[in-house]
Amino acid sequence: MARKSGRREKANTISDGEAGFVISKDFERFNQINDIFTRAFWDSKIRTKDTDAFFEGHRKQFTVRKSAGFGQKDFALRNASWAVSDMFSNRSETEGKREGFQALMDNETLVAKDKISIEDVKEFTDELKTVAKLFGADLVGITLIDDRWHYSKRVDTRGFKPVSNDLPGSVSHVIVLGHSMNKQLVDTYPSALASAGTGLEYSREAAILTQLTSYIRSLGYDAVGSMNDTALAIPYAIKAGLGEYGRNQLVITPEFGPRVRFSKIFANIPLSIDLPIRYGITEYCTKCTKCSDACPPKALPYGKPTFDSGNQSTIRGVKKWSANCEKCFGYWAKIKTDCAICMRVCPFNRDFSKLRGKIFWKFATGRLQSLALWWEKRIGISNRVKPDVWWRTVRQ
Amino acid sequence: MARKSGRREKANTISDGEAGFVISKDFERFNQINDIFTRAFWDSKIRTKDTDAFFEGHRKQFTVRKSAGFGQKDFALRNASWAVSDMFSNRSETEGKREGFQALMDNETLVAKDKISIEDVKEFTDELKTVAKLFGADLVGITLIDDRWHYSKRVDTRGFKPVSNDLPGSVSHVIVLGHSMNKQLVDTYPSALASAGTGLEYSREAAILTQLTSYIRSLGYDAVGSMNDTALAIPYAIKAGLGEYGRNQLVITPEFGPRVRFSKIFANIPLSIDLPIRYGITEYCTKCTKCSDACPPKALPYGKPTFDSGNQSTIRGVKKWSANCEKCFGYWAKIKTDCAICMRVCPFNRDFSKLRGKIFWKFATGRLQSLALWWEKRIGISNRVKPDVWWRTVRQ
């Protein structure tokens, strides 16, 4: 299960076929104004009291509920987990830039005048990956810029209007970072407690991006950090060989299954690129519908990947499994926190550092995939760990 | 070697005797204006071109040298490691507040109107400690406010003048957090590379303090984070039972030896306090002088702890080993980065998760201490790992 990360040093492109992408003639770059989180501000079809309360609860004052997992401690832990990310995001909000979400991350480090000389690109790439891990990244993959995945417009948050989304300067490579989420927290989805697992990673992302871009800039090369802003992370993560796309709209990785968030750095620096890898996740997900079965608002698709996205908040002209974002976010607004039941119930939400996890991965991605599918069908949809149990455990 | 953390739930005080503190009648609270890093700005006896270049190199532009460990990559890694801490520290600099160094950390989270009820203080304390670890703290100890360790004045960085150092609101408890430093980096001291180990922890401190204070505030209790500002961390860490003071001016902990930085949270919340623990470090250090022997500017003391601090940058009236801060920081300014050879050569700079480390701790803090001292004398002062070797290792 060790990462057999193929690498090509002078590749100019990686074909869509190699990445497993099927793109139609109707393809259009995604306009961030249609992102469901943005529509929740300007689109009367989406905006409700509940969506306003969802954002208010994250940024100012949350409202406690009686059910376990939605109490004061749960929301407090969620918002505290987000606090570092929030600090970065709030910095330039007066300029209409919510960094990491609707704008690139700012960086105070000047690009050094002297470029360090990179004699052995492969060696330098390995070194840079270790530095990324020193800063806390769990996965690192490198790919080339492909502007099809960049938003055609980004959003100015002062009036939620589309504005130009050009990258500053020229950029050659994308460094994709993976941030694994805490399994114990994820296993309590849906709850405000589980959402702490999301907040923790956004906060780590903001910090790691700041450090790694600062490092590259001090070496004399341009680099700028990005969380959910500017471009779609998923196609980049797949192209950089970090994992494969699943029915639950998540990238399934051999290290952490679907329990990973991605951030990215756009950099103008010579690096060796990684090759996409196919583990057989597409085949597994085609035969498994646990995430769709377990989704409370029935926002996840059945059947095979299609071109029909079904709603304006997903990209057009890419053959894939697409969620109904209106239904999905409608449920988030109802529970006032993010839901990732689809991550929790995914058969790949396992601890792959343990033997049982390793054995499952071996079967699920190998010739005996049908055995893994049979086993998973037999055990059914895994139970949510009760938030009370999580709190009781931490007290011991 | 498991932490046998004594705990007292309704203690009003812990005596100086219990903490191992010997305080004379001449005791004076320390005025931060006399801190060596502050004197480097206003005291002509300390300020030189080198000290200016030291700060300039951290905050703006460093100057590369030819010797290994002081090249562009080394300084780039150091400054990148600091980047998150810098971002927090720079926020309020126009108000004369360099947060985390000359002022408390700001916090955007409002203190919730509703206080959660804390029925079982011991249970809540355990829970809070786990939450601190979830945010990334490596050690957590709790003690009571003791204003002798608070600076009599803090420093306004606009003109480097002493100003009032009152805590906002009333505060009962101090939560002391320990942040372990990366051993591979520490083993390359002195170098700009090694200093990345320091920067990484300041950045983590800033993030963790932000998250943990945000959590406590959302529970309805006041809490404010502090790095090197406001109060001395060392007596608080000792009083909170995290370790014992060594000749090298560092707190020696059973988990990480001297390889730990400390931050603190001042909070007005009921918590059970930890008791100081004596491992026999004072006895060990009395017979060991490796740090003093290895210190290039001979800034560390020989002999037993004394009341005579020897210079204006150490606190008066506390019987302890005190460094000559002028000599120490003079060396930092000369090499343009922090030095912690005293941390690297300390016999307690070991990996205590491994059997060899565990055995050493057992001997060094037990009846067979003299055997540990004999062994350490025999092997002499440990070699610095060459920065080239560190870089070569990360490329593999």
Coordinates of N, CA and C in Angstrom, one line a residue, chain B residues 70-176:
Chain B
F70 N 23.7 28.0 7.3 CA 23.5 29.4 7.2 C 23.2 29.9 5.8
G71 N 22.8 29.0 4.9 CA 22.6 29.4 3.5 C 21.2 29.9 3.3
Q72 N 20.8 30.1 2.0 CA 19.5 30.7 1.7 C 18.4 29.7 2.1
K73 N 18.6 28.4 1.9 CA 17.5 27.5 2.3 C 17.3 27.4 3.8
D74 N 18.5 27.5 4.5 CA 18.4 27.5 6.0 C 17.6 28.7 6.5
F75 N 18.0 29.9 6.1 CA 17.3 31.1 6.6 C 15.8 31.1 6.1
A76 N 15.6 30.6 4.8 CA 14.3 30.6 4.3 C 13.4 29.7 5.1
L77 N 13.9 28.5 5.5 CA 13.2 27.6 6.3 C 12.9 28.2 7.7
R78 N 13.9 28.8 8.3 CA 13.7 29.5 9.6 C 12.6 30.5 9.5
N79 N 12.7 31.4 8.6 CA 11.7 32.5 8.5 C 10.3 32.0 8.2
A80 N 10.3 31.0 7.3 CA 9.0 30.4 6.9 C 8.3 29.7 8.2
S81 N 9.2 29.1 9.0 CA 8.7 28.4 10.2 C 8.0 29.5 11.1
W82 N 8.6 30.6 11.2 CA 8.1 31.7 12.0 C 6.9 32.4 11.4
A83 N 6.6 32.2 10.2 CA 5.6 33.0 9.4 C 4.2 33.2 10.1
V84 N 3.7 32.1 10.7 CA 2.4 32.2 11.3 C 2.5 33.0 12.6
S85 N 3.5 32.8 13.4 CA 3.7 33.5 14.6 C 3.9 35.0 14.3
D86 N 4.6 35.3 13.2 CA 4.9 36.7 12.8 C 3.5 37.4 12.4
M87 N 2.7 36.6 11.8 CA 1.4 37.2 11.3 C 0.6 37.6 12.5
F88 N 0.6 36.8 13.6 CA -0.1 37.2 14.8 C 0.6 38.3 15.5
S89 N 1.9 38.3 15.5 CA 2.6 39.4 16.2 C 2.5 40.7 15.6
N90 N 2.4 40.7 14.2 CA 2.4 41.9 13.5 C 1.1 42.6 13.5
R91 N 0.0 41.9 13.9 CA -1.3 42.4 13.8 C -1.5 43.8 14.5
S92 N -1.0 43.9 15.7 CA -1.3 45.1 16.5 C -0.1 46.0 16.7
E93 N 0.9 45.8 15.8 CA 2.2 46.5 16.1 C 2.0 48.0 16.0
T94 N 1.0 48.5 15.2 CA 0.8 49.9 15.2 C 0.3 50.5 16.5
E95 N -0.2 49.6 17.3 CA -0.6 50.0 18.7 C 0.5 49.8 19.7
G96 N 1.7 49.5 19.2 CA 2.8 49.2 20.2 C 2.7 47.9 20.8
K97 N 1.9 47.0 20.3 CA 1.7 45.7 20.9 C 2.2 44.6 19.9
R98 N 3.4 44.1 20.2 CA 3.9 42.9 19.5 C 3.3 41.7 20.2
E99 N 2.2 41.2 19.7 CA 1.5 40.1 20.4 C 2.4 38.9 20.6
G100 N 2.3 38.3 21.8 CA 3.0 37.1 22.0 C 4.4 37.4 22.5
F101 N 4.9 38.6 22.4 CA 6.3 39.0 22.8 C 6.2 40.1 23.8
Q102 N 5.6 41.2 23.4 CA 5.5 42.3 24.3 C 4.0 42.7 24.6
A103 N 3.1 41.8 24.3 CA 1.7 42.0 24.6 C 0.9 40.7 24.5
L104 N -0.2 40.6 25.3 CA -1.0 39.5 25.2 C -1.6 39.2 23.8
M105 N -2.0 38.0 23.5 CA -2.6 37.7 22.2 C -4.0 38.2 22.2
D106 N -4.3 38.8 21.1 CA -5.7 39.3 20.9 C -6.6 38.1 20.6
N107 N -7.9 38.3 20.9 CA -8.8 37.2 20.5 C -10.1 37.7 20.1
E108 N -10.6 37.3 18.9 CA -11.8 37.8 18.3 C -13.1 37.2 18.8
T109 N -12.9 36.1 19.6 CA -14.1 35.4 20.1 C -14.6 36.1 21.3
L110 N -15.9 36.5 21.3 CA -16.5 37.1 22.4 C -16.7 36.1 23.6
V111 N -16.6 36.5 24.8 CA -16.9 35.6 25.9 C -18.5 35.4 25.9
A112 N -18.9 34.2 25.8 CA -20.3 33.9 25.7 C -21.1 34.4 27.0
K113 N -22.3 34.8 26.8 CA -23.1 35.3 28.0 C -23.4 34.1 28.9
D114 N -23.7 33.0 28.3 CA -24.1 31.8 29.2 C -22.8 31.0 29.5
K115 N -22.6 30.9 30.8 CA -21.5 30.0 31.2 C -21.9 28.6 31.2
I116 N -21.2 27.6 30.7 CA -21.6 26.2 30.9 C -21.3 25.9 32.3
S117 N -22.2 25.0 32.9 CA -22.0 24.7 34.3 C -21.0 23.5 34.4
I118 N -20.0 23.7 35.3 CA -19.0 22.8 35.5 C -19.3 22.0 36.8
E119 N -19.8 20.8 36.6 CA -20.2 20.1 37.8 C -19.1 19.4 38.5
D120 N -18.3 18.7 37.7 CA -17.2 18.0 38.2 C -15.9 18.6 37.7
V121 N -15.2 19.4 38.6 CA -14.1 20.2 38.2 C -13.0 19.3 37.7
K122 N -12.7 18.2 38.3 CA -11.6 17.3 37.9 C -11.9 16.7 36.5
E123 N -13.1 16.3 36.3 CA -13.5 15.8 35.0 C -13.4 16.8 33.9
F124 N -13.9 18.0 34.2 CA -13.8 19.1 33.2 C -12.3 19.4 32.9
T125 N -11.5 19.4 33.9 CA -10.1 19.7 33.7 C -9.4 18.7 32.8
D126 N -9.8 17.4 33.0 CA -9.2 16.3 32.1 C -9.7 16.6 30.7
E127 N -11.0 16.9 30.5 CA -11.5 17.2 29.2 C -10.8 18.3 28.5
L128 N -10.6 19.4 29.3 CA -9.9 20.6 28.7 C -8.5 20.3 28.3
K129 N -7.9 19.4 29.1 CA -6.5 19.0 28.7 C -6.5 18.2 27.4
T130 N -7.5 17.4 27.2 CA -7.6 16.6 25.9 C -7.9 17.6 24.8
V131 N -8.7 18.5 25.0 CA -9.1 19.5 24.0 C -7.8 20.3 23.6
A132 N -7.0 20.7 24.6 CA -5.7 21.4 24.3 C -4.8 20.5 23.4
K133 N -4.8 19.2 23.7 CA -4.0 18.3 22.9 C -4.5 18.1 21.5
L134 N -5.9 18.1 21.4 CA -6.5 18.1 20.1 C -6.0 19.2 19.2
F135 N -5.9 20.4 19.9 CA -5.4 21.6 19.1 C -3.9 21.5 18.9
G136 N -3.2 20.6 19.5 CA -1.8 20.4 19.2 C -0.8 20.6 20.3
A137 N -1.3 20.9 21.5 CA -0.4 21.0 22.7 C 0.2 19.7 23.0
D138 N 1.5 19.6 23.4 CA 2.1 18.4 23.7 C 2.0 18.1 25.2
L139 N 2.0 19.1 26.0 CA 1.9 19.0 27.5 C 1.0 20.1 28.0
V140 N 0.2 19.7 29.0 CA -0.7 20.7 29.6 C -0.6 20.6 31.2
G141 N -0.4 21.6 31.8 CA -0.4 21.7 33.3 C -1.2 22.9 33.8
I142 N -1.8 22.7 35.0 CA -2.6 23.8 35.5 C -2.1 24.3 36.8
T143 N -2.0 25.6 37.0 CA -1.6 26.2 38.3 C -2.4 27.4 38.5
L144 N -2.2 28.0 39.7 CA -2.9 29.2 40.1 C -2.1 30.5 39.7
I145 N -2.8 31.6 39.6 CA -2.1 32.8 39.3 C -1.2 33.2 40.5
D146 N 0.0 33.6 40.1 CA 1.0 34.0 41.1 C 1.7 35.3 40.5
D147 N 1.3 36.4 40.9 CA 1.7 37.6 40.1 C 3.2 38.0 40.3
R148 N 3.9 37.3 41.2 CA 5.3 37.5 41.3 C 6.0 37.2 39.9
W149 N 5.4 36.3 39.1 CA 6.0 35.9 37.9 C 5.6 36.8 36.7
H150 N 4.7 37.8 37.0 CA 4.2 38.7 36.0 C 5.2 39.9 35.9
Y151 N 5.4 40.3 34.7 CA 6.3 41.5 34.5 C 5.7 42.7 35.3
S152 N 6.6 43.5 36.0 CA 6.1 44.7 36.6 C 5.6 45.7 35.6
K153 N 6.2 45.7 34.5 CA 5.8 46.5 33.3 C 6.0 45.7 32.1
R154 N 5.1 45.9 31.1 CA 5.4 45.4 29.8 C 6.0 46.5 28.9
V155 N 6.2 46.2 27.6 CA 6.9 47.2 26.8 C 6.0 47.6 25.6
D156 N 5.9 48.9 25.5 CA 5.2 49.5 24.3 C 6.3 49.5 23.2
T157 N 6.1 48.8 22.1 CA 7.1 48.7 21.1 C 7.2 49.9 20.2
R158 N 6.3 50.9 20.4 CA 6.5 52.1 19.5 C 7.7 52.9 19.9
G159 N 8.0 52.9 21.2 CA 9.2 53.7 21.6 C 10.0 52.9 22.6
F160 N 9.7 51.6 22.7 CA 10.3 50.7 23.7 C 10.4 51.4 25.1
K161 N 9.1 51.7 25.6 CA 8.9 52.3 26.9 C 8.1 51.3 27.7
P162 N 8.4 51.3 29.1 CA 7.6 50.5 29.9 C 6.2 51.0 30.1
V163 N 5.2 50.2 30.1 CA 3.8 50.6 30.3 C 3.1 49.5 31.2
S164 N 2.0 49.9 31.7 CA 1.2 49.0 32.6 C 1.0 47.6 32.1
N165 N 1.1 46.6 32.9 CA 1.0 45.2 32.5 C -0.1 44.5 33.2
D166 N -1.2 45.2 33.4 CA -2.4 44.6 34.1 C -3.1 43.6 33.2
L167 N -3.5 42.5 33.8 CA -4.4 41.6 33.0 C -5.7 42.1 32.8
P168 N -6.4 41.9 31.7 CA -7.8 42.4 31.6 C -8.7 41.5 32.4
G169 N -9.4 42.1 33.3 CA -10.4 41.3 34.1 C -9.7 40.5 35.1
S170 N -10.5 39.8 35.9 CA -9.9 39.0 37.0 C -9.6 37.6 36.4
V171 N -8.6 37.0 36.9 CA -8.1 35.7 36.4 C -7.7 34.8 37.6
S172 N -8.1 33.6 37.5 CA -7.8 32.7 38.7 C -6.7 31.7 38.3
H173 N -6.7 31.1 37.1 CA -5.9 30.0 36.8 C -5.0 30.3 35.6
V174 N -3.9 29.5 35.6 CA -3.0 29.6 34.4 C -2.9 28.2 33.8
I175 N -3.2 28.1 32.6 CA -3.0 26.8 31.9 C -1.7 26.9 31.1
V176 N -0.8 26.0 31.5 CA 0.5 26.1 30.9 C 0.6 25.0 29.8

